[in-house]
PDB file of C-alpha atoms in Angstrom:
ATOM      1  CA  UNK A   1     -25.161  28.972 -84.104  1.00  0.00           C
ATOM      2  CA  UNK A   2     -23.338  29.489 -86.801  1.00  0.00           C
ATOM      3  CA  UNK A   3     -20.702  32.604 -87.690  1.00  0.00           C
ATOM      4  CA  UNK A   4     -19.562  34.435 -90.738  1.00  0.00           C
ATOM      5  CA  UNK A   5     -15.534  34.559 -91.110  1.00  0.00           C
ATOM      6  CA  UNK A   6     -13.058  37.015 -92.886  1.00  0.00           C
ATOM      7  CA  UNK A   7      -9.752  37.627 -93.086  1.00  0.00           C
ATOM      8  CA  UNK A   8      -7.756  40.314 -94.894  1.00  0.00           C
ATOM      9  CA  UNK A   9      -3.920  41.480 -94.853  1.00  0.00           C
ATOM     10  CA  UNK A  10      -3.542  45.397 -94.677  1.00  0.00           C
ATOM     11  CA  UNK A  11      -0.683  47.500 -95.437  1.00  0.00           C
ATOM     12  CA  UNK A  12      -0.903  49.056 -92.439  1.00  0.00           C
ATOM     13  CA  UNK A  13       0.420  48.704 -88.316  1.00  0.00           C
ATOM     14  CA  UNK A  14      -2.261  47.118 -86.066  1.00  0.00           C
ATOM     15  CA  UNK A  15      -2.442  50.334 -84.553  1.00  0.00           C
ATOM     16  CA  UNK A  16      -3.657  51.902 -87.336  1.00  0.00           C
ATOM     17  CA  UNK A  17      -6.239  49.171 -87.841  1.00  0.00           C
ATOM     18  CA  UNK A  18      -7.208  49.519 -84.118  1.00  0.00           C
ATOM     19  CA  UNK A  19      -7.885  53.016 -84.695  1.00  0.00           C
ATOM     20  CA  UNK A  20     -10.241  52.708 -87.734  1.00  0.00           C
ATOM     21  CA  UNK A  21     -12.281  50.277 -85.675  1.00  0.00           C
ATOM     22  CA  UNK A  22     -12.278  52.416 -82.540  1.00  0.00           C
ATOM     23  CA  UNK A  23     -12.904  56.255 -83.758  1.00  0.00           C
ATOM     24  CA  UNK A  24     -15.830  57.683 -84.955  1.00  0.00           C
ATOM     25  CA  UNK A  25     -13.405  59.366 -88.013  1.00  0.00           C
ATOM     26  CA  UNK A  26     -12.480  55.910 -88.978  1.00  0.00           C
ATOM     27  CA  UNK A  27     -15.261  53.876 -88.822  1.00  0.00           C
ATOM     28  CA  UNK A  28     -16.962  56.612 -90.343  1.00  0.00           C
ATOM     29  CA  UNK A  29     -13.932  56.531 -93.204  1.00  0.00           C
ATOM     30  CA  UNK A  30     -14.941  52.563 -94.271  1.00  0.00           C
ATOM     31  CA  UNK A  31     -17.830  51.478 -93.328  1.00  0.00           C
ATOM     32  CA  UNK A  32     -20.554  54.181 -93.260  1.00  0.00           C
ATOM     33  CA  UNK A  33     -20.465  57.889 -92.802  1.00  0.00           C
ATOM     34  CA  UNK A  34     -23.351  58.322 -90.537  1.00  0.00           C
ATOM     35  CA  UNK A  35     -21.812  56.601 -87.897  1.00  0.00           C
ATOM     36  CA  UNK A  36     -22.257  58.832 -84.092  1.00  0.00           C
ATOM     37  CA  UNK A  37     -21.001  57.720 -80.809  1.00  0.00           C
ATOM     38  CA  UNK A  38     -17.603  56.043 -78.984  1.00  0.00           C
ATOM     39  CA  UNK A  39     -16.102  53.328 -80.087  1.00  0.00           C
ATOM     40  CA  UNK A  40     -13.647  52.458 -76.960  1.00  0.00           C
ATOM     41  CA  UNK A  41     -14.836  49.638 -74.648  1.00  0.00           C
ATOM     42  CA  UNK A  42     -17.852  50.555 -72.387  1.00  0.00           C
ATOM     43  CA  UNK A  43     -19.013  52.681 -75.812  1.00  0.00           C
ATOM     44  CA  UNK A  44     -22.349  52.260 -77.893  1.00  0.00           C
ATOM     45  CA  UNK A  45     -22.247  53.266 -81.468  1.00  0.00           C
ATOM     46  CA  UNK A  46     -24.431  53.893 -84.256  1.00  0.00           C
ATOM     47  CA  UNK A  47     -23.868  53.251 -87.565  1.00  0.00           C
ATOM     48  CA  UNK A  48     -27.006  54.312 -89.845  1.00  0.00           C
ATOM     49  CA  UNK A  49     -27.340  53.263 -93.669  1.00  0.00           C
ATOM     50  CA  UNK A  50     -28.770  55.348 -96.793  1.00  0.00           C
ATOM     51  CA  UNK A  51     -29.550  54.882-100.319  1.00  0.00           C
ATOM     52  CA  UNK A  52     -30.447  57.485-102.765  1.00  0.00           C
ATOM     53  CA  UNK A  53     -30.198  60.741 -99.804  1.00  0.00           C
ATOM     54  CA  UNK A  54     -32.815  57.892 -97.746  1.00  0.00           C
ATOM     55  CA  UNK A  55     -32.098  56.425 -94.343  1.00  0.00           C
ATOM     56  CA  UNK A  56     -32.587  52.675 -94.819  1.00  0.00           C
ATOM     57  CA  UNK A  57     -31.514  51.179 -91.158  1.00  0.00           C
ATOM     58  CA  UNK A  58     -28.430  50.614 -89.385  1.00  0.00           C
ATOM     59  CA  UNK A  59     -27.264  49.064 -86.111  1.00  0.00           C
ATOM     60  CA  UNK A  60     -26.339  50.060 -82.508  1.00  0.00           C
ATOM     61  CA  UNK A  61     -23.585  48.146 -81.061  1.00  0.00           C
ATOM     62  CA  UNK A  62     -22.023  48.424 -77.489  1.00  0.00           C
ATOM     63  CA  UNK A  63     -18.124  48.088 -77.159  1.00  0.00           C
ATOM     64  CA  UNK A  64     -18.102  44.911 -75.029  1.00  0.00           C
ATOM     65  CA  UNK A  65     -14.234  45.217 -75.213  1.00  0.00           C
ATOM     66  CA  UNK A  66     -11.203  47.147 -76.977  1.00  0.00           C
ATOM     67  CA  UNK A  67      -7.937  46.537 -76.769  1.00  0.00           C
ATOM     68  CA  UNK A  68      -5.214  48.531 -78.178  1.00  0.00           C
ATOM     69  CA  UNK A  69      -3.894  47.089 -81.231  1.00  0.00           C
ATOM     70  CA  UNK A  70      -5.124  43.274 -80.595  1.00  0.00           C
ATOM     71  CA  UNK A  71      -8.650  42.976 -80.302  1.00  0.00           C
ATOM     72  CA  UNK A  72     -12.284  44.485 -80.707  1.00  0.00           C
ATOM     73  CA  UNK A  73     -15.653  43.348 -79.714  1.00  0.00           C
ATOM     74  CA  UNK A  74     -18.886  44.619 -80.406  1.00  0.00           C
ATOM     75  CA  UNK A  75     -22.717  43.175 -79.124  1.00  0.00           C
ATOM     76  CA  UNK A  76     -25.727  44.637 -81.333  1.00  0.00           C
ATOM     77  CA  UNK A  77     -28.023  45.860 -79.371  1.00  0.00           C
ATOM     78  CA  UNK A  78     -30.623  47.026 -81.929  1.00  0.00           C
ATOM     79  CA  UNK A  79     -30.831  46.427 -85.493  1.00  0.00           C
ATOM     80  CA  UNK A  80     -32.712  43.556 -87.835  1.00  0.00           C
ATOM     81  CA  UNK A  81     -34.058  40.908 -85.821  1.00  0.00           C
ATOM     82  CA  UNK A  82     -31.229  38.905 -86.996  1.00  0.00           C
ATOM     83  CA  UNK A  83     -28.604  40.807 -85.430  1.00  0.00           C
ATOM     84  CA  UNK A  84     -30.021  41.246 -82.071  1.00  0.00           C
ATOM     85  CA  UNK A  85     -27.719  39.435 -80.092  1.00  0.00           C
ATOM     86  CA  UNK A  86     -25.111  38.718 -82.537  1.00  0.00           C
ATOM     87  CA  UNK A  87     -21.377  39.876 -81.951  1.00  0.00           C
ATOM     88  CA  UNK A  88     -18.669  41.000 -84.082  1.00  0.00           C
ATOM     89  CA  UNK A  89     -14.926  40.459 -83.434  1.00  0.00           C
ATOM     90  CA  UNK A  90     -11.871  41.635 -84.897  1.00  0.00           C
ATOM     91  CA  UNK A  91      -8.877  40.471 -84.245  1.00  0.00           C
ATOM     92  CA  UNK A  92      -5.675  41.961 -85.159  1.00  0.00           C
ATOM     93  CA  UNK A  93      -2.043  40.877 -85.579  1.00  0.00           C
ATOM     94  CA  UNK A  94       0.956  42.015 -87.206  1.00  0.00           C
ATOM     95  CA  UNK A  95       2.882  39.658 -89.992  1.00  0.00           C
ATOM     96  CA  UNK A  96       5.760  41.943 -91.721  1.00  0.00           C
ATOM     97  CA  UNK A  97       4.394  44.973 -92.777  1.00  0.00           C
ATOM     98  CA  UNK A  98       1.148  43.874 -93.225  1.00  0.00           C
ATOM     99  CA  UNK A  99      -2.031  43.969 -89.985  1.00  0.00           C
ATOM    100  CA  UNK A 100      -3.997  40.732 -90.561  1.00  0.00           C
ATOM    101  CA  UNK A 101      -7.377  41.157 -89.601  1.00  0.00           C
ATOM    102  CA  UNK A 102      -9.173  38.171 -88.411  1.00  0.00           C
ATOM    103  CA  UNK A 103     -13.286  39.043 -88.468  1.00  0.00           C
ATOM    104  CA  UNK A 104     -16.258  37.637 -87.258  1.00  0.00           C
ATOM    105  CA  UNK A 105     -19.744  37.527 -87.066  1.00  0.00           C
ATOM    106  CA  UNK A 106     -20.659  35.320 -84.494  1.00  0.00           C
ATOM    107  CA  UNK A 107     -24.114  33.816 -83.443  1.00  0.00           C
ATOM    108  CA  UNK A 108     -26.333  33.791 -86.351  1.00  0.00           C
ATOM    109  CA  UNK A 109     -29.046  31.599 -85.193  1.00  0.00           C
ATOM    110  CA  UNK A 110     -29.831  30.283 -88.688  1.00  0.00           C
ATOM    111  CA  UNK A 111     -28.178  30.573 -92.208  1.00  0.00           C
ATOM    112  CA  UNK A 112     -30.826  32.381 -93.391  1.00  0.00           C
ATOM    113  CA  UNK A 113     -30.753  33.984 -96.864  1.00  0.00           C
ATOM    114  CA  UNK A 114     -29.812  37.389 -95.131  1.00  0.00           C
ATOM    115  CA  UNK A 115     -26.848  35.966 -93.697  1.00  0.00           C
ATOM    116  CA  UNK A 116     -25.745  34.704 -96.773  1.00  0.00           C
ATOM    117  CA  UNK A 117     -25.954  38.683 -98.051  1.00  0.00           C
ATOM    118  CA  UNK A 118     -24.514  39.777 -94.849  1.00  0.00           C
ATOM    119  CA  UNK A 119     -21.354  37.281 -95.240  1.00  0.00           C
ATOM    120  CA  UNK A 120     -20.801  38.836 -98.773  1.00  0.00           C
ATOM    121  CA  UNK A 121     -21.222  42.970 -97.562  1.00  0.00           C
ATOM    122  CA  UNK A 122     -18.663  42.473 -94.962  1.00  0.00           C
ATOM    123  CA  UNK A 123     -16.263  41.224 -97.102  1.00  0.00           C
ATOM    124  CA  UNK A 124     -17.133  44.306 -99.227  1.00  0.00           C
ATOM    125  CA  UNK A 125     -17.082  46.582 -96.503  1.00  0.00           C
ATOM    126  CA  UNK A 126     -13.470  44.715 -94.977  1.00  0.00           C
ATOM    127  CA  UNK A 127     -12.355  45.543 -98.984  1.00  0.00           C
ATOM    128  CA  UNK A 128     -13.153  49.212 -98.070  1.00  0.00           C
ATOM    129  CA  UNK A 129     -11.160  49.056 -94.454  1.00  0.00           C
ATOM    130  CA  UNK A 130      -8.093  47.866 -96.288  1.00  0.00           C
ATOM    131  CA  UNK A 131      -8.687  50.310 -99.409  1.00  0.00           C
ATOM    132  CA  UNK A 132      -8.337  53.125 -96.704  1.00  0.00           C
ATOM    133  CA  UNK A 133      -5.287  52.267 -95.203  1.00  0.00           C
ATOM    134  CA  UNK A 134      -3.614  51.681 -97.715  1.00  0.00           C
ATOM    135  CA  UNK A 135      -4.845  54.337-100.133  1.00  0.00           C
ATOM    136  CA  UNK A 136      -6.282  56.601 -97.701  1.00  0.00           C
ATOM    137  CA  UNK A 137      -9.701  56.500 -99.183  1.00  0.00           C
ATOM    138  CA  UNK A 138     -12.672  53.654 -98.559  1.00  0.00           C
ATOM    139  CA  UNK A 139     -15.743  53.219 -99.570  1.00  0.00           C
ATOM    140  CA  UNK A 140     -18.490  54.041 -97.024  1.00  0.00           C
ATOM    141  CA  UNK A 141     -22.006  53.734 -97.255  1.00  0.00           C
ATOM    142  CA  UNK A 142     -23.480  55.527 -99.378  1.00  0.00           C
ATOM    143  CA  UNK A 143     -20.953  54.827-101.459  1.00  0.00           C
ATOM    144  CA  UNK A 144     -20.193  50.990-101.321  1.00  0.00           C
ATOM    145  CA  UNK A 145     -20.567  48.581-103.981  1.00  0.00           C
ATOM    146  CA  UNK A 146     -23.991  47.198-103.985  1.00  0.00           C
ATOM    147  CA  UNK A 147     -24.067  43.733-104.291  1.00  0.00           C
ATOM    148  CA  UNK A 148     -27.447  42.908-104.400  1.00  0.00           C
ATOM    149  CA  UNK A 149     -30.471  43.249-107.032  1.00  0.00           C
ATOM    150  CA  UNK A 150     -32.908  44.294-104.301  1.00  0.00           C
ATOM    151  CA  UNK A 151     -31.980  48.046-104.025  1.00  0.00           C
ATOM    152  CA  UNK A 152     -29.719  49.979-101.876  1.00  0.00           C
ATOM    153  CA  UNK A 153     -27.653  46.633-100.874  1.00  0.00           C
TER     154      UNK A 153
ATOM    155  CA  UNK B   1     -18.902  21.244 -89.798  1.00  0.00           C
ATOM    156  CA  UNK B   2     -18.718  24.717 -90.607  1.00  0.00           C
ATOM    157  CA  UNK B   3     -19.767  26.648 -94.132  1.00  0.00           C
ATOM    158  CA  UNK B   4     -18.935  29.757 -96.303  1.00  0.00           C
ATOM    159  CA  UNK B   5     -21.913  31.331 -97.055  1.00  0.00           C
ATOM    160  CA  UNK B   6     -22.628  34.046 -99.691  1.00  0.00           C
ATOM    161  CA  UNK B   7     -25.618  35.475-101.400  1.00  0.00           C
ATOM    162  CA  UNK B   8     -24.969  38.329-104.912  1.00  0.00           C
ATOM    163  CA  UNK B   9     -27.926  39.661-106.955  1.00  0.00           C
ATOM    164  CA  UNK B  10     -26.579  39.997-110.881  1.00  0.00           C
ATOM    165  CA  UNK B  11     -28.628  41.777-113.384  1.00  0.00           C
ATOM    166  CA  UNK B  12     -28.873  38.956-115.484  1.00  0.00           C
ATOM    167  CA  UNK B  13     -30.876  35.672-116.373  1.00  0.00           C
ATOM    168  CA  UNK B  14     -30.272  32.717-114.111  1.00  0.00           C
ATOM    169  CA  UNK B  15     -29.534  30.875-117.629  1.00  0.00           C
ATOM    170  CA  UNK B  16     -26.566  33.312-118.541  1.00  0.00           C
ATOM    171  CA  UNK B  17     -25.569  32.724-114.766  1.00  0.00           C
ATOM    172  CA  UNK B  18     -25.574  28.914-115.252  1.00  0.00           C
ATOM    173  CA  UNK B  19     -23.701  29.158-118.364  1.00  0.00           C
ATOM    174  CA  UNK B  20     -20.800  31.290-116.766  1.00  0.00           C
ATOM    175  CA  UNK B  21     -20.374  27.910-114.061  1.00  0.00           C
ATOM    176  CA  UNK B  22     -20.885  25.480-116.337  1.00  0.00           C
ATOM    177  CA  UNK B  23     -18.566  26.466-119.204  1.00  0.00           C
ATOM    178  CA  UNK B  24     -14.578  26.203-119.432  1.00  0.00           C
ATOM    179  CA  UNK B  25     -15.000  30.094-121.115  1.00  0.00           C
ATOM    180  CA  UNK B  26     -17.504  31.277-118.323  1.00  0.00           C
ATOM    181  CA  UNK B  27     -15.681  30.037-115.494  1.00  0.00           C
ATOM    182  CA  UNK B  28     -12.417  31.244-117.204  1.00  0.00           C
ATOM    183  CA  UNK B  29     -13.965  34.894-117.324  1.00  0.00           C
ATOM    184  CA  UNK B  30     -14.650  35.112-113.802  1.00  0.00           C
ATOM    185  CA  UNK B  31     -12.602  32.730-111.391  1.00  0.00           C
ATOM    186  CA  UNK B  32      -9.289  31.745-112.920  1.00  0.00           C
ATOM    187  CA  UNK B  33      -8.249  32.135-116.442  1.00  0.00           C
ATOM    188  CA  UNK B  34      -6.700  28.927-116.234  1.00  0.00           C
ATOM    189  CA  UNK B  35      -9.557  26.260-116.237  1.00  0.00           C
ATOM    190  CA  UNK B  36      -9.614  22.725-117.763  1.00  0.00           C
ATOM    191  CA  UNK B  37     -11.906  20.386-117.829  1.00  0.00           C
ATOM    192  CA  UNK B  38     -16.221  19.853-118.452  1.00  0.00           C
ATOM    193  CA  UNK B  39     -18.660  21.950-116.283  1.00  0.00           C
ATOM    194  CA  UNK B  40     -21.679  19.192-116.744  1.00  0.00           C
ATOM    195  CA  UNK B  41     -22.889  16.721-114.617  1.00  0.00           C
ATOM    196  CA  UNK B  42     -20.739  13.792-114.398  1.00  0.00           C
ATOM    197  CA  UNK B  43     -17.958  16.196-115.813  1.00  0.00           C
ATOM    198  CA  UNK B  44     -14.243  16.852-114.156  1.00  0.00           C
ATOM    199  CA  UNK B  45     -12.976  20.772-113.529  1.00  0.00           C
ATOM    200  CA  UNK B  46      -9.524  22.037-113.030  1.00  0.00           C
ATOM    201  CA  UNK B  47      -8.818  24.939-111.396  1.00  0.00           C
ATOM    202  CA  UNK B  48      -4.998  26.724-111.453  1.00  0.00           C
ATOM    203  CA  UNK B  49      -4.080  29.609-109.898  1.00  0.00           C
ATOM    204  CA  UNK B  50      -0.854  32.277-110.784  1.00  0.00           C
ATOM    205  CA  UNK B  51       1.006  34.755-109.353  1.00  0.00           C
ATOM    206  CA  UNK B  52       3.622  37.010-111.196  1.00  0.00           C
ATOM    207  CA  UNK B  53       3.038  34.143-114.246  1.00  0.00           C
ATOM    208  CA  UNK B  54       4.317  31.384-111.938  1.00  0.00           C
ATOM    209  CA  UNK B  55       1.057  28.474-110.766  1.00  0.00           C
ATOM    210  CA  UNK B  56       0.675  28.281-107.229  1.00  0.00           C
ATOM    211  CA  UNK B  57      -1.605  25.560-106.933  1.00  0.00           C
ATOM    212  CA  UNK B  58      -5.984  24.823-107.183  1.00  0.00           C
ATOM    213  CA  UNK B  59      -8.697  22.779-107.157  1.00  0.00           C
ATOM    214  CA  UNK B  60     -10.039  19.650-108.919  1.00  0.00           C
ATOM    215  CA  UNK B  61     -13.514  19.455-109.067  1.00  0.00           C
ATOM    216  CA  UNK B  62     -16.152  16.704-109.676  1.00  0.00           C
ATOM    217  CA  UNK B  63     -19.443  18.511-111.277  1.00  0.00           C
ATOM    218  CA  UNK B  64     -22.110  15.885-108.913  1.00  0.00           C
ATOM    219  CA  UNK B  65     -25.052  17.874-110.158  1.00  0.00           C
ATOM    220  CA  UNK B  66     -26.014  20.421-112.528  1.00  0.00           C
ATOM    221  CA  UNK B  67     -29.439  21.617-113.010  1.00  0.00           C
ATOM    222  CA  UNK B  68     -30.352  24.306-115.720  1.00  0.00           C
ATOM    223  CA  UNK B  69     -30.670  27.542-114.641  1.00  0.00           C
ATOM    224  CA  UNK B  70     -31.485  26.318-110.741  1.00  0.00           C
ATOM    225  CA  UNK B  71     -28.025  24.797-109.034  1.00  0.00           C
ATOM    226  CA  UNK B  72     -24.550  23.505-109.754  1.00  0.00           C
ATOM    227  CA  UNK B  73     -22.739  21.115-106.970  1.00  0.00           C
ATOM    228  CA  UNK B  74     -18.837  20.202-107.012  1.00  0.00           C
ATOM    229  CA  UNK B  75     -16.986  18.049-104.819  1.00  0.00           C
ATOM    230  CA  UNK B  76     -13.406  18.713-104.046  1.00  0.00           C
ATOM    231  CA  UNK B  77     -11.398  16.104-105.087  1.00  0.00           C
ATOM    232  CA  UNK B  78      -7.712  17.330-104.947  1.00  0.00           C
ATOM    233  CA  UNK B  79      -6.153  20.500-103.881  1.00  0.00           C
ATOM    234  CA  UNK B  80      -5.263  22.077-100.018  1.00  0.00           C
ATOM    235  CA  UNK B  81      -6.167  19.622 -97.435  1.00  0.00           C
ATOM    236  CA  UNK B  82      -8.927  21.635 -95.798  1.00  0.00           C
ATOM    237  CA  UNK B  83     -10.870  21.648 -99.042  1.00  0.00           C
ATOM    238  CA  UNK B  84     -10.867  18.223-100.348  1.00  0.00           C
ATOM    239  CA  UNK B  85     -13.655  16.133 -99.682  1.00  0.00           C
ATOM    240  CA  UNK B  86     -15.895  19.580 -99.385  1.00  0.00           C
ATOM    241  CA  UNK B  87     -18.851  20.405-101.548  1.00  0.00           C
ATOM    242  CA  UNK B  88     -19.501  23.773-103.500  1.00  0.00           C
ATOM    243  CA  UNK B  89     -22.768  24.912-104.245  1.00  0.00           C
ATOM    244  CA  UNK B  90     -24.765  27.584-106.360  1.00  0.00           C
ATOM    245  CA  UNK B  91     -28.373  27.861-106.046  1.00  0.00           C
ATOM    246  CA  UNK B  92     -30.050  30.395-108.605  1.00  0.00           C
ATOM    247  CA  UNK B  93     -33.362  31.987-108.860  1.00  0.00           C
ATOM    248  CA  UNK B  94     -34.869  34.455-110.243  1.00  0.00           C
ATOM    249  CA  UNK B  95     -36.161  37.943-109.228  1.00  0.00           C
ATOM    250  CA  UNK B  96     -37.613  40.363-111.312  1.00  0.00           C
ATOM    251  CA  UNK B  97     -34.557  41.700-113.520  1.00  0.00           C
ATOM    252  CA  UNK B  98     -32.273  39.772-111.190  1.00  0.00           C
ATOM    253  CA  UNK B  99     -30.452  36.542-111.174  1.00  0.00           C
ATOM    254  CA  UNK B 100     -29.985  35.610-107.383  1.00  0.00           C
ATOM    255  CA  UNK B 101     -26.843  33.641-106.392  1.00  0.00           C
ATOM    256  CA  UNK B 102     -26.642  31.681-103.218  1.00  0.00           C
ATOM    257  CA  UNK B 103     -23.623  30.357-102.535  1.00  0.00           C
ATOM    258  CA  UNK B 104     -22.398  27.417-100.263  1.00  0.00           C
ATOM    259  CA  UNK B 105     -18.937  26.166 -99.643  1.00  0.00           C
ATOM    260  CA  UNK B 106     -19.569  22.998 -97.238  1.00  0.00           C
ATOM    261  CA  UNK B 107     -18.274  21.102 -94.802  1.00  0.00           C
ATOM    262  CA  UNK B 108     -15.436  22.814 -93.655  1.00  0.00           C
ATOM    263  CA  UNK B 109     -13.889  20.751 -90.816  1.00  0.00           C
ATOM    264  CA  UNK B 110     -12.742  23.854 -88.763  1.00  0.00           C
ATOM    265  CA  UNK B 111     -12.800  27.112 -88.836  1.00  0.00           C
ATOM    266  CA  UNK B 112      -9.733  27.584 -89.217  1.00  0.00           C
ATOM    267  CA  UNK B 113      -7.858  31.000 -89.880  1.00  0.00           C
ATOM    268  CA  UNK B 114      -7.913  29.744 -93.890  1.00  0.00           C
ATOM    269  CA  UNK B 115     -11.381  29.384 -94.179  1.00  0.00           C
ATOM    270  CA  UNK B 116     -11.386  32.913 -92.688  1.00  0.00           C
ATOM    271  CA  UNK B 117      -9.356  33.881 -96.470  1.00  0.00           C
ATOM    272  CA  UNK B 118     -11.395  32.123 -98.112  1.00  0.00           C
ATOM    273  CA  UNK B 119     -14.337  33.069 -97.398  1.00  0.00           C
ATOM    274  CA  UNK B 120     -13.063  36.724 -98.365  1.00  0.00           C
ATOM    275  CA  UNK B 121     -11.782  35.775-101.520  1.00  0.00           C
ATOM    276  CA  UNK B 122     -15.022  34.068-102.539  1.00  0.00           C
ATOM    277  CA  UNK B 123     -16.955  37.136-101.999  1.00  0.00           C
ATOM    278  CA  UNK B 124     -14.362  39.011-104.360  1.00  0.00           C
ATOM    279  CA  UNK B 125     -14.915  36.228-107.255  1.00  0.00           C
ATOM    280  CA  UNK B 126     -18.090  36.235-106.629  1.00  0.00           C
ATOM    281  CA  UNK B 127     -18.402  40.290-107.608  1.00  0.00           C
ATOM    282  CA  UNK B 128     -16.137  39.342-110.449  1.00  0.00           C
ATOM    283  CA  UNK B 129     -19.026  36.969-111.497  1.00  0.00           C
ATOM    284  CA  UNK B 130     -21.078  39.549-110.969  1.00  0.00           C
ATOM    285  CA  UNK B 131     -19.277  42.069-113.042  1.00  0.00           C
ATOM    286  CA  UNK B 132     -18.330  39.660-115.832  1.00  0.00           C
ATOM    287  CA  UNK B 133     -22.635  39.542-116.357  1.00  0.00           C
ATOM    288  CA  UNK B 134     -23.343  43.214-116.048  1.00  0.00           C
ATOM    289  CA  UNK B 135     -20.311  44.867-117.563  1.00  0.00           C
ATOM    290  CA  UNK B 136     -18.828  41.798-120.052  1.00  0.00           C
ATOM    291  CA  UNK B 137     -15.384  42.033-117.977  1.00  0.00           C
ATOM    292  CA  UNK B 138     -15.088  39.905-114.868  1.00  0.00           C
ATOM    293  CA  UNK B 139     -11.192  39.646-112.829  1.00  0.00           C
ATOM    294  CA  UNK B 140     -10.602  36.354-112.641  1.00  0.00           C
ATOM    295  CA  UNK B 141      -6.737  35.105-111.264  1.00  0.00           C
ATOM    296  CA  UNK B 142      -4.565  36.196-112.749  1.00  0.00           C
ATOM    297  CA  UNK B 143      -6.367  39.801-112.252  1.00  0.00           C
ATOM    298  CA  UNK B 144      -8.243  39.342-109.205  1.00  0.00           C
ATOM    299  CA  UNK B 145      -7.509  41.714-106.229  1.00  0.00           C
ATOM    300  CA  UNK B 146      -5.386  40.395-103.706  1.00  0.00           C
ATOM    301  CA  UNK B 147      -6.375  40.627-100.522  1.00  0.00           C
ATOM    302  CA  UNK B 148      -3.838  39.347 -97.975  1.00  0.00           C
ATOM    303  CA  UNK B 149      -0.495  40.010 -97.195  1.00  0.00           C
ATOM    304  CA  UNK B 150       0.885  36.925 -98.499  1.00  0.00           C
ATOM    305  CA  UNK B 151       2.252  37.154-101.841  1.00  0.00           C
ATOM    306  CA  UNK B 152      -0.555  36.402-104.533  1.00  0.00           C
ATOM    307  CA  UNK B 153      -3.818  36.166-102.339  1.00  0.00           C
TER     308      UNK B 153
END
């Protein structure tokens, strides 16, 4: 098993940071706009990708748990075959005025090409969380920085 | 042992790829401004790093392989604790129009909440490299976004 690791430093509270990872508004506000369901513990969300006006994918994820202004889990339950199974954590604390956000992506079964891709988005996409708090405005799919040659990523 | 693991596509040749990590001016252009030393095989690197124009520290590297146009392999040698003695790694190939990076930084000890930075701030160089290729202009330190609370990260 092996996991992919971030960690930024946000001008921000925790509880601010806990409530971009917990609304539909605010996940919706960083990390892609078509994102539909409830993001407090017990939840499933959606989050669904496009490129060029075209839905490319996305990923359902059930709120395994959520709590206020320290932690939040997710489990995908449908997506690539690669993320089936895997879980994403953030973990918040405060240091001055700044929410450190401690993410992962945990249980990759291999570190397969895709997670190599996947390692590099989220870092893009963690860019875009801190870009909105701290500027008010992120950069969502369809509007993140592509990173890739092969398209839409 | 845990790794860092990132993958960009850059419109460009994997040659004009292997020349931006094998050069003092191509590294320069993309990771830190301030970089000594021989990118070939056999060669030594130094990295330094600056905030508000005073050094804060950086890497020595020893350049174990270099292959034209397919992979470059450092060893740490000196520089924080949790990086010396670890191995980083670029693997190029070609698609189409694209140069394809695959990135490695090896042999962490821990996962520690460090490697958790790092790993973020390698994706960011690694869109500098990126953008120094397509666009001519790349943000290496002293420009590079910071993205932590802690001063010059």
């Amino acid at each position: 098993m092996v996991d992919i690791l971030h960690r930024v430093g946000i001008k921000s509270s925790v509880g601010q940071v806990y409530e971009a990872l917990t609304t539909r508004a605010g996940l919706a506000a960083w990390w892609t706009r078509n994102t539909q369901g409830e993001g407090q513990k017990g939840g499933s969300i959606a989050f669904r990708f496009s490129a060029a006006g075209v839905e490319i994918g996305g990923f359902d994820m059930r709120v395994l748990e959520a709590v206020p202004a320290q932690h939040v889990l997710w489990q995908v339950t449908d997506g690539p075959e690669e993320w089936i199974g895997t879980r994403i954590r953030f973990d918040l604390k405060q240091s001055g005025a700044h929410a450190i956000v401690l993410f992962q992506h945990q249980g990759w079964k291999a570190p397969v090409e895709f997670m190599h891709h996947c390692s590099t988005k989220w870092a893009v996409y963690l860019m875009s969380l801190k870009s909105l708090l701290e500027t008010g405005k992120g950069t969502p799919n369809p509007d993140d920085p592509h990173i890739s040659g092969d398209g839409a990523d």
